[in-house]
Amino acid sequence: MVLQVKLPGLDLANPIMPASGCFGFGAEYDKYYDISQLGAVMIKATTPEARFGNPTPRVAETPSGMLNAIGLQNPGLDAVLGQILPDLAAKHPTLPIIANVAGSTVEDYVLVCKEISQAPNVKAIELNVSCPNVKHGGIAFGTDPATAGALTEAVKEVSQVPIYVKLSPNVTDIVPIARAIEAGGADGFTMINTLLGMRIDLKTRKPILANQTGGLSGPAIKPVAIRLIRQVAQVSHLPIIGMGGVMTVDDVMEMFLAGAQAVAVGTANFTDPYICPKLIDALPLRMAELGISSLEQLIKDVREELDQ
């Protein structure tokens, strides 16, 4: 079975990678297995300055998933460039890194993208557009087509690697946003980000999370992810890295059939730190059972069906 997949900037030995925010910067899982076997690693979000994140509690379990309001905690651009990325390059010289970039202003994104795209092992950037734009009343960059398109265009001008934009499901219609991002010059999409949710403590009668709301992830959101991936794939030929509730090899195949070209695994890493290598090992057998000899051929077949 041929597992290789080629995407802009990414020559993947297999299509499986951990989603940003669920794998730290890689070192946390490297103690369990050799992470070089992954197709790529989407590292935790990087912002210009160090961020300590939101107050606790910032994680809550839900049926078939979890809520998180971590708040993009990270050591900042200088630490990522000076220590984290060089350490990854030294230990795993062939492992492609996808750097997740976040910020509160367009200038934040431009600064981080310009600098981080120069790191030798960063092969692509994942733009986290679910962040609030503080200069425009806190509206998330990814919920307004014009804002999302302008941000994409701005970072494309300075980045030395392809830009994948992480689409938010917290919108009325994802299609105009995807189209605006494509018009802004994006090289691909990653989708979906978490759904906004809340839990309330019956004893205190207050939200469990200190931030009140958080991002819902896990198996509960997979049907939403599948629907949105298909919607975007029907209107755009840009490659999609699918994510949202992936737990099994069948979930991986479903993402491909929806229109994805690679798959990221998020919350499942918390319940099973070996989930990514398990999925990589399971893929060839499941592909054989389904009569699929090559993922690249499957991608072409799905594309033809979508274009009909």
PDB file of N, CA, C and O in Angstrom, residues 199-231:
ATOM      1  N   ARG A 199     -19.916  24.131  29.679  1.00  0.00           N
ATOM      2  CA  ARG A 199     -20.520  23.250  30.671  1.00  0.00           C
ATOM      3  C   ARG A 199     -20.767  24.038  31.948  1.00  0.00           C
ATOM      4  O   ARG A 199     -20.026  24.975  32.259  1.00  0.00           O
ATOM      5  N   ILE A 200     -21.821  23.653  32.689  1.00  0.00           N
ATOM      6  CA  ILE A 200     -22.172  24.351  33.926  1.00  0.00           C
ATOM      7  C   ILE A 200     -22.158  23.372  35.096  1.00  0.00           C
ATOM      8  O   ILE A 200     -22.676  22.256  34.997  1.00  0.00           O
ATOM      9  N   ASP A 201     -21.535  23.804  36.189  1.00  0.00           N
ATOM     10  CA  ASP A 201     -21.479  23.004  37.414  1.00  0.00           C
ATOM     11  C   ASP A 201     -22.820  23.135  38.148  1.00  0.00           C
ATOM     12  O   ASP A 201     -23.260  24.246  38.470  1.00  0.00           O
ATOM     13  N   LEU A 202     -23.470  22.009  38.425  1.00  0.00           N
ATOM     14  CA  LEU A 202     -24.795  22.049  39.046  1.00  0.00           C
ATOM     15  C   LEU A 202     -24.761  22.575  40.475  1.00  0.00           C
ATOM     16  O   LEU A 202     -25.740  23.159  40.955  1.00  0.00           O
ATOM     17  N   LYS A 203     -23.637  22.381  41.160  1.00  0.00           N
ATOM     18  CA  LYS A 203     -23.547  22.831  42.544  1.00  0.00           C
ATOM     19  C   LYS A 203     -23.303  24.331  42.639  1.00  0.00           C
ATOM     20  O   LYS A 203     -23.926  25.028  43.450  1.00  0.00           O
ATOM     21  N   THR A 204     -22.384  24.833  41.836  1.00  0.00           N
ATOM     22  CA  THR A 204     -22.069  26.265  41.889  1.00  0.00           C
ATOM     23  C   THR A 204     -22.985  27.086  40.988  1.00  0.00           C
ATOM     24  O   THR A 204     -23.094  28.300  41.148  1.00  0.00           O
ATOM     25  N   ARG A 205     -23.632  26.396  40.029  1.00  0.00           N
ATOM     26  CA  ARG A 205     -24.500  27.038  39.036  1.00  0.00           C
ATOM     27  C   ARG A 205     -23.725  28.006  38.145  1.00  0.00           C
ATOM     28  O   ARG A 205     -24.289  28.930  37.554  1.00  0.00           O
ATOM     29  N   LYS A 206     -22.441  27.760  38.028  1.00  0.00           N
ATOM     30  CA  LYS A 206     -21.584  28.609  37.200  1.00  0.00           C
ATOM     31  C   LYS A 206     -20.857  27.747  36.163  1.00  0.00           C
ATOM     32  O   LYS A 206     -20.700  26.533  36.352  1.00  0.00           O
ATOM     33  N   PRO A 207     -20.397  28.357  35.075  1.00  0.00           N
ATOM     34  CA  PRO A 207     -19.619  27.592  34.093  1.00  0.00           C
ATOM     35  C   PRO A 207     -18.407  26.931  34.732  1.00  0.00           C
ATOM     36  O   PRO A 207     -17.757  27.514  35.614  1.00  0.00           O
ATOM     37  N   ILE A 208     -18.107  25.726  34.311  1.00  0.00           N
ATOM     38  CA  ILE A 208     -16.971  24.986  34.866  1.00  0.00           C
ATOM     39  C   ILE A 208     -15.652  25.643  34.477  1.00  0.00           C
ATOM     40  O   ILE A 208     -14.738  25.754  35.301  1.00  0.00           O
ATOM     41  N   LEU A 209     -15.556  26.081  33.239  1.00  0.00           N
ATOM     42  CA  LEU A 209     -14.329  26.723  32.784  1.00  0.00           C
ATOM     43  C   LEU A 209     -14.242  28.153  33.296  1.00  0.00           C
ATOM     44  O   LEU A 209     -15.237  28.892  33.274  1.00  0.00           O
ATOM     45  N   ALA A 210     -13.061  28.549  33.738  1.00  0.00           N
ATOM     46  CA  ALA A 210     -12.875  29.919  34.219  1.00  0.00           C
ATOM     47  C   ALA A 210     -13.137  30.928  33.104  1.00  0.00           C
ATOM     48  O   ALA A 210     -13.579  32.046  33.353  1.00  0.00           O
ATOM     49  N   ASN A 211     -12.875  30.500  31.869  1.00  0.00           N
ATOM     50  CA  ASN A 211     -13.113  31.351  30.709  1.00  0.00           C
ATOM     51  C   ASN A 211     -14.577  31.326  30.266  1.00  0.00           C
ATOM     52  O   ASN A 211     -14.945  31.978  29.304  1.00  0.00           O
ATOM     53  N   GLN A 212     -15.389  30.545  30.963  1.00  0.00           N
ATOM     54  CA  GLN A 212     -16.814  30.305  30.673  1.00  0.00           C
ATOM     55  C   GLN A 212     -17.008  29.412  29.453  1.00  0.00           C
ATOM     56  O   GLN A 212     -17.668  28.385  29.522  1.00  0.00           O
ATOM     57  N   THR A 213     -16.458  29.790  28.310  1.00  0.00           N
ATOM     58  CA  THR A 213     -16.595  28.959  27.111  1.00  0.00           C
ATOM     59  C   THR A 213     -15.252  28.360  26.730  1.00  0.00           C
ATOM     60  O   THR A 213     -14.189  28.860  27.130  1.00  0.00           O
ATOM     61  N   GLY A 214     -15.323  27.290  25.937  1.00  0.00           N
ATOM     62  CA  GLY A 214     -14.107  26.640  25.473  1.00  0.00           C
ATOM     63  C   GLY A 214     -14.351  25.937  24.161  1.00  0.00           C
ATOM     64  O   GLY A 214     -15.484  25.893  23.649  1.00  0.00           O
ATOM     65  N   GLY A 215     -13.307  25.386  23.608  1.00  0.00           N
ATOM     66  CA  GLY A 215     -13.399  24.699  22.336  1.00  0.00           C
ATOM     67  C   GLY A 215     -13.743  23.231  22.518  1.00  0.00           C
ATOM     68  O   GLY A 215     -13.044  22.506  23.228  1.00  0.00           O
ATOM     69  N   LEU A 216     -14.817  22.785  21.887  1.00  0.00           N
ATOM     70  CA  LEU A 216     -15.229  21.383  21.951  1.00  0.00           C
ATOM     71  C   LEU A 216     -14.488  20.592  20.890  1.00  0.00           C
ATOM     72  O   LEU A 216     -14.508  20.944  19.711  1.00  0.00           O
ATOM     73  N   SER A 217     -13.845  19.507  21.315  1.00  0.00           N
ATOM     74  CA  SER A 217     -13.127  18.621  20.401  1.00  0.00           C
ATOM     75  C   SER A 217     -13.453  17.179  20.753  1.00  0.00           C
ATOM     76  O   SER A 217     -14.125  16.906  21.735  1.00  0.00           O
ATOM     77  N   GLY A 218     -12.968  16.249  19.938  1.00  0.00           N
ATOM     78  CA  GLY A 218     -13.228  14.839  20.190  1.00  0.00           C
ATOM     79  C   GLY A 218     -14.254  14.269  19.228  1.00  0.00           C
ATOM     80  O   GLY A 218     -14.740  14.955  18.320  1.00  0.00           O
ATOM     81  N   PRO A 219     -14.618  13.000  19.422  1.00  0.00           N
ATOM     82  CA  PRO A 219     -15.512  12.308  18.483  1.00  0.00           C
ATOM     83  C   PRO A 219     -16.837  13.023  18.233  1.00  0.00           C
ATOM     84  O   PRO A 219     -17.425  12.887  17.156  1.00  0.00           O
ATOM     85  N   ALA A 220     -17.317  13.802  19.210  1.00  0.00           N
ATOM     86  CA  ALA A 220     -18.611  14.482  19.050  1.00  0.00           C
ATOM     87  C   ALA A 220     -18.634  15.419  17.850  1.00  0.00           C
ATOM     88  O   ALA A 220     -19.699  15.667  17.279  1.00  0.00           O
ATOM     89  N   ILE A 221     -17.477  15.956  17.447  1.00  0.00           N
ATOM     90  CA  ILE A 221     -17.485  16.952  16.372  1.00  0.00           C
ATOM     91  C   ILE A 221     -17.159  16.362  15.003  1.00  0.00           C
ATOM     92  O   ILE A 221     -17.194  17.090  14.003  1.00  0.00           O
ATOM     93  N   LYS A 222     -16.882  15.065  14.926  1.00  0.00           N
ATOM     94  CA  LYS A 222     -16.490  14.496  13.627  1.00  0.00           C
ATOM     95  C   LYS A 222     -17.541  14.686  12.543  1.00  0.00           C
ATOM     96  O   LYS A 222     -17.193  15.074  11.412  1.00  0.00           O
ATOM     97  N   PRO A 223     -18.836  14.455  12.795  1.00  0.00           N
ATOM     98  CA  PRO A 223     -19.816  14.671  11.721  1.00  0.00           C
ATOM     99  C   PRO A 223     -19.827  16.103  11.198  1.00  0.00           C
ATOM    100  O   PRO A 223     -20.069  16.334  10.016  1.00  0.00           O
ATOM    101  N   VAL A 224     -19.575  17.064  12.075  1.00  0.00           N
ATOM    102  CA  VAL A 224     -19.496  18.465  11.643  1.00  0.00           C
ATOM    103  C   VAL A 224     -18.267  18.666  10.756  1.00  0.00           C
ATOM    104  O   VAL A 224     -18.333  19.327   9.710  1.00  0.00           O
ATOM    105  N   ALA A 225     -17.147  18.080  11.172  1.00  0.00           N
ATOM    106  CA  ALA A 225     -15.919  18.190  10.384  1.00  0.00           C
ATOM    107  C   ALA A 225     -16.093  17.590   8.994  1.00  0.00           C
ATOM    108  O   ALA A 225     -15.701  18.196   7.988  1.00  0.00           O
ATOM    109  N   ILE A 226     -16.697  16.406   8.929  1.00  0.00           N
ATOM    110  CA  ILE A 226     -16.908  15.741   7.640  1.00  0.00           C
ATOM    111  C   ILE A 226     -17.769  16.610   6.730  1.00  0.00           C
ATOM    112  O   ILE A 226     -17.473  16.799   5.541  1.00  0.00           O
ATOM    113  N   ARG A 227     -18.830  17.165   7.290  1.00  0.00           N
ATOM    114  CA  ARG A 227     -19.733  18.009   6.490  1.00  0.00           C
ATOM    115  C   ARG A 227     -19.021  19.241   5.957  1.00  0.00           C
ATOM    116  O   ARG A 227     -19.146  19.604   4.780  1.00  0.00           O
ATOM    117  N   LEU A 228     -18.236  19.901   6.802  1.00  0.00           N
ATOM    118  CA  LEU A 228     -17.569  21.137   6.384  1.00  0.00           C
ATOM    119  C   LEU A 228     -16.428  20.867   5.410  1.00  0.00           C
ATOM    120  O   LEU A 228     -16.204  21.647   4.473  1.00  0.00           O
ATOM    121  N   ILE A 229     -15.698  19.781   5.610  1.00  0.00           N
ATOM    122  CA  ILE A 229     -14.647  19.407   4.660  1.00  0.00           C
ATOM    123  C   ILE A 229     -15.256  19.186   3.280  1.00  0.00           C
ATOM    124  O   ILE A 229     -14.738  19.671   2.261  1.00  0.00           O
ATOM    125  N   ARG A 230     -16.356  18.458   3.228  1.00  0.00           N
ATOM    126  CA  ARG A 230     -17.017  18.224   1.944  1.00  0.00           C
ATOM    127  C   ARG A 230     -17.483  19.537   1.311  1.00  0.00           C
ATOM    128  O   ARG A 230     -17.326  19.745   0.101  1.00  0.00           O
ATOM    129  N   GLN A 231     -18.043  20.433   2.119  1.00  0.00           N
ATOM    130  CA  GLN A 231     -18.512  21.711   1.590  1.00  0.00           C
ATOM    131  C   GLN A 231     -17.381  22.507   0.945  1.00  0.00           C
ATOM    132  O   GLN A 231     -17.536  23.065  -0.148  1.00  0.00           O
TER     133      GLN A 231
END
